[in-house]
């Protein structure tokens, strides 16, 4: 049995973590809601026309995604810091103040997106409405606020890491979070050349999701395996260093696959092809990481003659295992099959990209962050062995099934676009409309909407479960 | 000065499905390869299943070849794909070797 040293009781850092998780869960719900609006508009183009147009719904959908994940990431770090360093997080009062600054900024930005929607397309837009940059639309005043919050968070992490015990996990997080916060700056300055602008914008998006965020997930998986199944720290941290090397080794220059068609020099084709081909390797490694540690730990347990499970938090472990599979599927398989320039010429900007985006963000990040929320519920309620409830099972099944269904539907739609819009019609304007007017495309969009509803229903189960599972009588306390 | 025009061969309409399926199978088979290899090493599977792991790696390499040839990849990308295939072959060996060393030093 893994020793559960988690306790959220009495730790201010862990209390702050639960605040972060709570707000993250609310924004997660908002993300799904606006995603549903956008999905409905693909099926019924007149839905909420000139009230909440597709461009606005999509902007809210993908920005809420980034925001809830950043909140949950900060929360997860505040949760694990006392466990890893052996001391209370330093600067926690400032951390709490910055949390409210962050929440206020996000709430104002969301209200502006919903009620103002479009600016006058001058400096006023960039400063007060949005910047016209996918995923990171926050206007400049909010950008500055986010930078202050991020710097405060990094300062707390560093002060605590330098003062307390510095485990391998904390060391990786310290280095990673500096890059995580620093890269955001490259998406803040304005250029009047779209190629230059995209060039730097990818430094945020790609170097977040295919480098710093992936490394962060590796660190979180390491922490989760130690706390949930009692995996051997030295072994897990050894894995972590291997993953860090592989992720940065392939991920940083893997950015070349975003530079194929935006006007950057042609050498990016070769660089992008080479490093994109290598990018799945660390994802495969992360997938076997979980298998290896669970096999070793459970094997050691079985060798003592006891047939007990080594897992002390079933719902969280389920989400962590889903993370290993989801990362491999969404980022790995769905990324790899359209990453080489020869085929990306046809798939770029079709629903293939959307399919990859949905499954990769969900598989690589949403899963493990939801798992961390369950770990927080366990610690906050002082539960020794946490079991899954019916709601836990419904939530994980419907959310995972829904996202997978959406991905398959979008893949079918993308395939139609590749054949019709690109291969047959030569990427012409007429081809773009022809690609979207066929029966296969339309039916794929119907299925995407149905699966979106399934996902949202799963989220309702998840919210209910996170709010009630801690009080359930089925756990060992 | 006239700039050189990059000419490339189009992908045949009927080849797209094979390309997408074979690219997906590269990682599916690759996952089976490292999964079985790891499972054998941590005694979750019997030793005789190791030949299945290597069979899956061969399927992975074949899918990479099929995908690359149907896409008409250039000389450089072809070499990159060979490097990726060899990388995948060595990956579980290298990782398991390192992990085993750590386990030996810290047997618990």
PDB file of N, CA, C and O in Angstrom, chain A residues 2 28 51 126 208 252 265 314 337 366-367 375-376 388 411 418 438:
ATOM      1  N   UNK A   2       0.565   2.171  -0.873  1.00  0.00           N
ATOM      2  CA  UNK A   2       1.343   3.416  -0.911  1.00  0.00           C
ATOM      3  C   UNK A   2       1.092   4.224   0.351  1.00  0.00           C
ATOM      4  O   UNK A   2      -0.028   4.270   0.853  1.00  0.00           O
ATOM      5  N   UNK A  28     -13.399  25.795 -16.618  1.00  0.00           N
ATOM      6  CA  UNK A  28     -13.492  24.571 -17.432  1.00  0.00           C
ATOM      7  C   UNK A  28     -14.931  24.408 -17.935  1.00  0.00           C
ATOM      8  O   UNK A  28     -15.182  24.138 -19.117  1.00  0.00           O
ATOM      9  N   UNK A  51     -25.361  37.973 -31.888  1.00  0.00           N
ATOM     10  CA  UNK A  51     -25.434  38.071 -30.420  1.00  0.00           C
ATOM     11  C   UNK A  51     -24.135  37.506 -29.855  1.00  0.00           C
ATOM     12  O   UNK A  51     -23.455  38.169 -29.060  1.00  0.00           O
ATOM     13  N   UNK A 126      -6.013  46.579 -28.698  1.00  0.00           N
ATOM     14  CA  UNK A 126      -4.927  45.780 -28.123  1.00  0.00           C
ATOM     15  C   UNK A 126      -4.829  45.988 -26.613  1.00  0.00           C
ATOM     16  O   UNK A 126      -4.573  45.053 -25.865  1.00  0.00           O
ATOM     17  N   UNK A 208       5.008  26.343 -25.134  1.00  0.00           N
ATOM     18  CA  UNK A 208       4.226  25.972 -23.959  1.00  0.00           C
ATOM     19  C   UNK A 208       3.796  24.508 -24.098  1.00  0.00           C
ATOM     20  O   UNK A 208       4.212  23.666 -23.321  1.00  0.00           O
ATOM     21  N   UNK A 252      11.637  21.600 -28.702  1.00  0.00           N
ATOM     22  CA  UNK A 252      11.998  22.991 -28.981  1.00  0.00           C
ATOM     23  C   UNK A 252      12.104  23.227 -30.495  1.00  0.00           C
ATOM     24  O   UNK A 252      11.459  24.115 -31.050  1.00  0.00           O
ATOM     25  N   UNK A 265      11.878  31.093 -43.557  1.00  0.00           N
ATOM     26  CA  UNK A 265      12.775  30.456 -44.532  1.00  0.00           C
ATOM     27  C   UNK A 265      12.506  28.947 -44.695  1.00  0.00           C
ATOM     28  O   UNK A 265      11.995  28.290 -43.789  1.00  0.00           O
ATOM     29  N   UNK A 314      -8.158   5.945  -6.324  1.00  0.00           N
ATOM     30  CA  UNK A 314      -8.597   5.314  -7.579  1.00  0.00           C
ATOM     31  C   UNK A 314      -9.011   6.348  -8.646  1.00  0.00           C
ATOM     32  O   UNK A 314      -8.581   6.246  -9.798  1.00  0.00           O
ATOM     33  N   UNK A 337       0.381  12.156 -37.539  1.00  0.00           N
ATOM     34  CA  UNK A 337      -0.067  11.829 -38.890  1.00  0.00           C
ATOM     35  C   UNK A 337      -0.321  13.059 -39.783  1.00  0.00           C
ATOM     36  O   UNK A 337      -0.686  12.919 -40.933  1.00  0.00           O
ATOM     37  N   UNK A 366      -5.748  18.220 -19.599  1.00  0.00           N
ATOM     38  CA  UNK A 366      -6.981  18.217 -18.797  1.00  0.00           C
ATOM     39  C   UNK A 366      -7.012  17.007 -17.865  1.00  0.00           C
ATOM     40  O   UNK A 366      -7.350  17.126 -16.685  1.00  0.00           O
ATOM     41  N   UNK A 367      -6.632  15.851 -18.385  1.00  0.00           N
ATOM     42  CA  UNK A 367      -6.703  14.616 -17.600  1.00  0.00           C
ATOM     43  C   UNK A 367      -5.884  14.696 -16.310  1.00  0.00           C
ATOM     44  O   UNK A 367      -6.395  14.424 -15.226  1.00  0.00           O
ATOM     45  N   UNK A 375      -6.706  14.464  -6.108  1.00  0.00           N
ATOM     46  CA  UNK A 375      -5.688  14.332  -5.055  1.00  0.00           C
ATOM     47  C   UNK A 375      -5.925  15.398  -3.986  1.00  0.00           C
ATOM     48  O   UNK A 375      -5.800  15.144  -2.780  1.00  0.00           O
ATOM     49  N   UNK A 376      -6.305  16.603  -4.434  1.00  0.00           N
ATOM     50  CA  UNK A 376      -6.582  17.689  -3.479  1.00  0.00           C
ATOM     51  C   UNK A 376      -7.803  17.364  -2.622  1.00  0.00           C
ATOM     52  O   UNK A 376      -7.814  17.629  -1.412  1.00  0.00           O
ATOM     53  N   UNK A 388     -13.494   5.160  -6.133  1.00  0.00           N
ATOM     54  CA  UNK A 388     -14.341   5.817  -7.133  1.00  0.00           C
ATOM     55  C   UNK A 388     -15.808   5.661  -6.760  1.00  0.00           C
ATOM     56  O   UNK A 388     -16.232   4.603  -6.298  1.00  0.00           O
ATOM     57  N   UNK A 411     -11.932  14.287 -37.254  1.00  0.00           N
ATOM     58  CA  UNK A 411     -10.975  13.645 -38.161  1.00  0.00           C
ATOM     59  C   UNK A 411     -11.643  13.296 -39.486  1.00  0.00           C
ATOM     60  O   UNK A 411     -11.067  13.508 -40.563  1.00  0.00           O
ATOM     61  N   UNK A 418      -9.458  17.484 -46.787  1.00  0.00           N
ATOM     62  CA  UNK A 418      -8.191  17.195 -47.462  1.00  0.00           C
ATOM     63  C   UNK A 418      -8.471  16.727 -48.895  1.00  0.00           C
ATOM     64  O   UNK A 418      -7.853  17.207 -49.860  1.00  0.00           O
ATOM     65  N   UNK A 438     -20.351  19.130 -48.202  1.00  0.00           N
ATOM     66  CA  UNK A 438     -20.698  17.725 -48.443  1.00  0.00           C
ATOM     67  C   UNK A 438     -21.403  17.075 -47.261  1.00  0.00           C
ATOM     68  O   UNK A 438     -21.362  17.584 -46.134  1.00  0.00           O
TER      69      UNK A 438
END
